[in-house]
Tab-separated table of C-alpha atoms in Angstrom:
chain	number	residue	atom	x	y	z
J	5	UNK	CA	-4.673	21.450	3.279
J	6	UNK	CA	-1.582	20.537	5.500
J	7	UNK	CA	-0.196	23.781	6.734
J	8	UNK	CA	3.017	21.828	8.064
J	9	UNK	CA	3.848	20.567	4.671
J	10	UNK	CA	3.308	24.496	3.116
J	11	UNK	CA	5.939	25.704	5.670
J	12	UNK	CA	8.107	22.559	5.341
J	13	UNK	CA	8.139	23.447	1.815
J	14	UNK	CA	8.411	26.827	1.988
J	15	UNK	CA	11.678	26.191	4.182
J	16	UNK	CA	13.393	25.559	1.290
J	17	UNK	CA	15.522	27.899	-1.091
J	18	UNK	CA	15.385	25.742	-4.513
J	19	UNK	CA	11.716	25.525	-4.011
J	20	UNK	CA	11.044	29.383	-3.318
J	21	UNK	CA	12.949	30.083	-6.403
J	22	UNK	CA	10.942	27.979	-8.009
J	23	UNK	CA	7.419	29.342	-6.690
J	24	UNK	CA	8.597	32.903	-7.866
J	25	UNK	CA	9.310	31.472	-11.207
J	26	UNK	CA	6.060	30.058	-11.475
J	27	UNK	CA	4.367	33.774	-10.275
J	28	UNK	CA	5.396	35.254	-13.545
J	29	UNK	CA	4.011	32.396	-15.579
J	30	UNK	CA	3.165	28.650	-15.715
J	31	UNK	CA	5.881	26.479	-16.665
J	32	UNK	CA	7.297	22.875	-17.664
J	33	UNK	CA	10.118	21.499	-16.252
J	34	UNK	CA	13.202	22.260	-18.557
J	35	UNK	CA	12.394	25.690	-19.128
J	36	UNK	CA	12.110	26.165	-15.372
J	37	UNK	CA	15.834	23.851	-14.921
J	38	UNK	CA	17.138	26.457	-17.640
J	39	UNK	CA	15.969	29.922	-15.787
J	40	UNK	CA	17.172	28.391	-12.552
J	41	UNK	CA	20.055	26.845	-13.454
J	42	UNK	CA	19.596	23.936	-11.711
J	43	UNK	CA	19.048	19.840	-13.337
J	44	UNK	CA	15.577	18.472	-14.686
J	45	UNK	CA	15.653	15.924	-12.041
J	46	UNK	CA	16.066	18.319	-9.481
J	47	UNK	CA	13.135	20.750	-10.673
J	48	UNK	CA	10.860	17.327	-11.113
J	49	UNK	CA	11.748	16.303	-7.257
J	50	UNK	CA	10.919	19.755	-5.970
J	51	UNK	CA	8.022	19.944	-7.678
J	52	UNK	CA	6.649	16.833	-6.270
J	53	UNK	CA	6.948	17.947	-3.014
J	54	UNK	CA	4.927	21.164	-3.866
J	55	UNK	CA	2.320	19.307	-5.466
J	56	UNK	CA	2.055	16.690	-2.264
J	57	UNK	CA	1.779	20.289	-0.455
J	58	UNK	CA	-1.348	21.470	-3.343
J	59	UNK	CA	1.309	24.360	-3.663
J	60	UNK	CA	1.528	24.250	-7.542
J	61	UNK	CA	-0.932	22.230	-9.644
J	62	UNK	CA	0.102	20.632	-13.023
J	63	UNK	CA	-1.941	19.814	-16.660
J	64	UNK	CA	-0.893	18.500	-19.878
J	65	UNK	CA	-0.453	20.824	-22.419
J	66	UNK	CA	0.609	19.132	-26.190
J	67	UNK	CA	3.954	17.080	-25.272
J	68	UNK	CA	4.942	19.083	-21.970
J	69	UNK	CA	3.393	19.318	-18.431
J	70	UNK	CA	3.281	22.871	-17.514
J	71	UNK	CA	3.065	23.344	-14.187
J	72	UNK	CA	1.114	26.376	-12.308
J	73	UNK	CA	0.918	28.014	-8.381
J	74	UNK	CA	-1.925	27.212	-6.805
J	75	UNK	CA	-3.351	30.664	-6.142
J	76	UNK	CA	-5.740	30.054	-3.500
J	77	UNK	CA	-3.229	29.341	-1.516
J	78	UNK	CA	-1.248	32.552	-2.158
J	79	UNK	CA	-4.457	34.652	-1.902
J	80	UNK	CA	-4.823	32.905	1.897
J	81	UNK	CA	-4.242	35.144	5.406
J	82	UNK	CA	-1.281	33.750	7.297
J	83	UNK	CA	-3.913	33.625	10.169
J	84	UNK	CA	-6.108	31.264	8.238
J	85	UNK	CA	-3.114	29.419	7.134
J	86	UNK	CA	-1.676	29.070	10.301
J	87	UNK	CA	-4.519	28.175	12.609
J	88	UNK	CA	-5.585	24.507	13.317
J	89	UNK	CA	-9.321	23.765	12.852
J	90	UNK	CA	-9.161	20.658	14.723
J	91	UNK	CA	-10.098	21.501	18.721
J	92	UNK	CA	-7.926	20.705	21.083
J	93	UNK	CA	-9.692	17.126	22.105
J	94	UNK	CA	-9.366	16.165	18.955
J	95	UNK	CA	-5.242	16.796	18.681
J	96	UNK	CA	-4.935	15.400	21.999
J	97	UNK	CA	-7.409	11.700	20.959
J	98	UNK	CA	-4.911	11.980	18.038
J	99	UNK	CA	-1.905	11.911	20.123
J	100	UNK	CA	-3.024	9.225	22.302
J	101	UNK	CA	-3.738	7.157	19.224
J	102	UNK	CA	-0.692	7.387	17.900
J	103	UNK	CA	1.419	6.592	21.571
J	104	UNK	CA	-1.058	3.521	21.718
J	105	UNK	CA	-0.487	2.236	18.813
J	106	UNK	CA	3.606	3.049	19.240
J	107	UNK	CA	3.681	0.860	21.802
J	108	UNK	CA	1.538	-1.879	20.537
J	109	UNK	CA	3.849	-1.836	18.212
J	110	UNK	CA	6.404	-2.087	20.446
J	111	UNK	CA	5.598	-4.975	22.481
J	112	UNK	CA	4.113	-7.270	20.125
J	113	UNK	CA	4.900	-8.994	17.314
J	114	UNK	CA	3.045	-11.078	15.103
J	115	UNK	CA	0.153	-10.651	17.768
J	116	UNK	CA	2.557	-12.252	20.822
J	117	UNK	CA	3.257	-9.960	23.601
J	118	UNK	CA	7.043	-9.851	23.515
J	119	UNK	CA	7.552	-8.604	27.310
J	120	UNK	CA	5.440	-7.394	29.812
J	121	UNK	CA	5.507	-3.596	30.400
J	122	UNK	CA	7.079	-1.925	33.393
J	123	UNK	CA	5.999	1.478	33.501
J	124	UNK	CA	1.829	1.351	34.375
J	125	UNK	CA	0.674	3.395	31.472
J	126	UNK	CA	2.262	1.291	28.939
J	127	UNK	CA	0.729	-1.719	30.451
J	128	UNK	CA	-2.577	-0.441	30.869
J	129	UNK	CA	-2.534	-0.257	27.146
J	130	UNK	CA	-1.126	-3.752	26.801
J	131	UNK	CA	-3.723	-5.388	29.024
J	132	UNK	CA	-6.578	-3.384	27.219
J	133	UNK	CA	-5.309	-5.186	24.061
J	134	UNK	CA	-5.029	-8.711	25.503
J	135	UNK	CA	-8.633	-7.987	27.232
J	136	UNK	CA	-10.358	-7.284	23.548
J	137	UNK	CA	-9.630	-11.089	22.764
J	138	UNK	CA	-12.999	-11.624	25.798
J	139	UNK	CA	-16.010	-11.463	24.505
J	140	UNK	CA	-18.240	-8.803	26.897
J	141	UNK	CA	-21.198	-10.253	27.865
J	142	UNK	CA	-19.789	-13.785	28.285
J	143	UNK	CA	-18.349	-15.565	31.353
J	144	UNK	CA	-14.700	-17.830	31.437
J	145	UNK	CA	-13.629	-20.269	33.440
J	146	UNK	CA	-9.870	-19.484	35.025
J	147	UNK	CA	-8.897	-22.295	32.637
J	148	UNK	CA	-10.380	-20.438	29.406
J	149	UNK	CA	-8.599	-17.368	30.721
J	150	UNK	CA	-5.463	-18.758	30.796
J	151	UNK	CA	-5.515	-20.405	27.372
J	152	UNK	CA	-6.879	-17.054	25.603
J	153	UNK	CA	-3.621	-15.151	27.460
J	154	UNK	CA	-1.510	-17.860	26.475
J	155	UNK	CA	-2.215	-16.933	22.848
J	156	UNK	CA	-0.224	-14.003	23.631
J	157	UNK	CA	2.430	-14.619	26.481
J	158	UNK	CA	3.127	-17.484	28.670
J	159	UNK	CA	2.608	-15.903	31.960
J	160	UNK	CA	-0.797	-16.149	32.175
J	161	UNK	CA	-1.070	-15.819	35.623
J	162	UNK	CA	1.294	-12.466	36.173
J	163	UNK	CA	-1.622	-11.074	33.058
J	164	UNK	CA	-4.970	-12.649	34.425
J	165	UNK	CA	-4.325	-11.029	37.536
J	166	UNK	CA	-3.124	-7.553	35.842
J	167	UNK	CA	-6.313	-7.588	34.039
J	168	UNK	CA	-8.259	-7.981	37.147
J	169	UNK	CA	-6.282	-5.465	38.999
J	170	UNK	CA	-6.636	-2.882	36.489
J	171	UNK	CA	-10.281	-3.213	36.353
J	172	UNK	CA	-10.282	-4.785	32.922
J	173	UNK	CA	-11.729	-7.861	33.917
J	174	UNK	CA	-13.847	-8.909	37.518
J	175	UNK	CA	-13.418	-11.831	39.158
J	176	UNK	CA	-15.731	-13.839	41.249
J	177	UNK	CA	-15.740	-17.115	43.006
J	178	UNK	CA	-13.219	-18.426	39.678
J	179	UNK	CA	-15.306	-16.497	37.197
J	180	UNK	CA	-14.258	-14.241	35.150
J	181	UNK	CA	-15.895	-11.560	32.980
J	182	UNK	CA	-14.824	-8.758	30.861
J	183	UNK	CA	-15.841	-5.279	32.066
């Protein structure tokens, strides 16, 4: 249950009329267009969106769909409603998710790193894409380096040397390993 989609679709006046409709009885979609006065189509779109919000429910009766309020969500507390279940570590993982993967998005395409990054954060999460292309427990020459970076930009050196200086890769006497 998505309580942002409930309120999103509670938000709305066509689709409140048609949840009180639906409180007196179940109903298919031209009797409900009739009571309300509004078009088929628009009854049928409204709907939708309750049933992508498990508002109202929907079964086949003879040659109509009759269509029916979900009453365990009406019989619900607006506390329990209301109140996220995920803890807060697990909002805040999802939010860096989706900014990762937002500017991933961003700066590559068709796996080639368009530009480097300026601002750190936003390169940190570049590099740590670039560095998943290195095996772990497996050394590279400076040469290998440069030819797996060159996959994905042609300054290898600016990005070999980013991915040593933010501690994504070590380097010693020309060897390089992922960390």
């Amino acid at each position: 249950m998505n309580s942002l989609e409930i309120f999103k679709c509670l938000a709305d006046n066509s689709r409140l009329r048609i949840i009180n409709s639906l409180m007196i009885e179940p109903m298919y979609v031209e009797l409900l267009a009739k009571r309300l006065e509004l078009s088929a189509s628009t009854i049928s779109f409204h709907l939708k969106k309750l049933m992508d919000a498990d508002i109202v429910s929907c079964k086949k009766e003879q040659y109509y769909t009759v269509y029916s309020l979900n009453e365990k969500i009406f019989s619900m507390n607006l506390k329990d409603l209301i109140k996220d279940n995920r803890n807060e570590e697990e909002i805040l993982n999802q939010r860096e998710e989706k900014y990762k993967e937002k500017v991933i998005e961003s700066f590559f395409k068709y796996n080639k790193l368009k530009d480097l990054p300026v601002q750190k954060k936003k390169k940190q999460i570049v590099l740590e894409k670039i560095v998943e292309s290195f095996e772990r427990d497996r050394t590279y020459t400076e040469k290998e380096v440069n030819l797996i970076i060159a996959d994905f930009h042609d300054d290898f050196c600016t990005i070999r040397r980013d991915l040593v200086g933010f501690n994504l890769m070590k380097r010693e006497d020309g060897i390089y390993k992922r960390i």
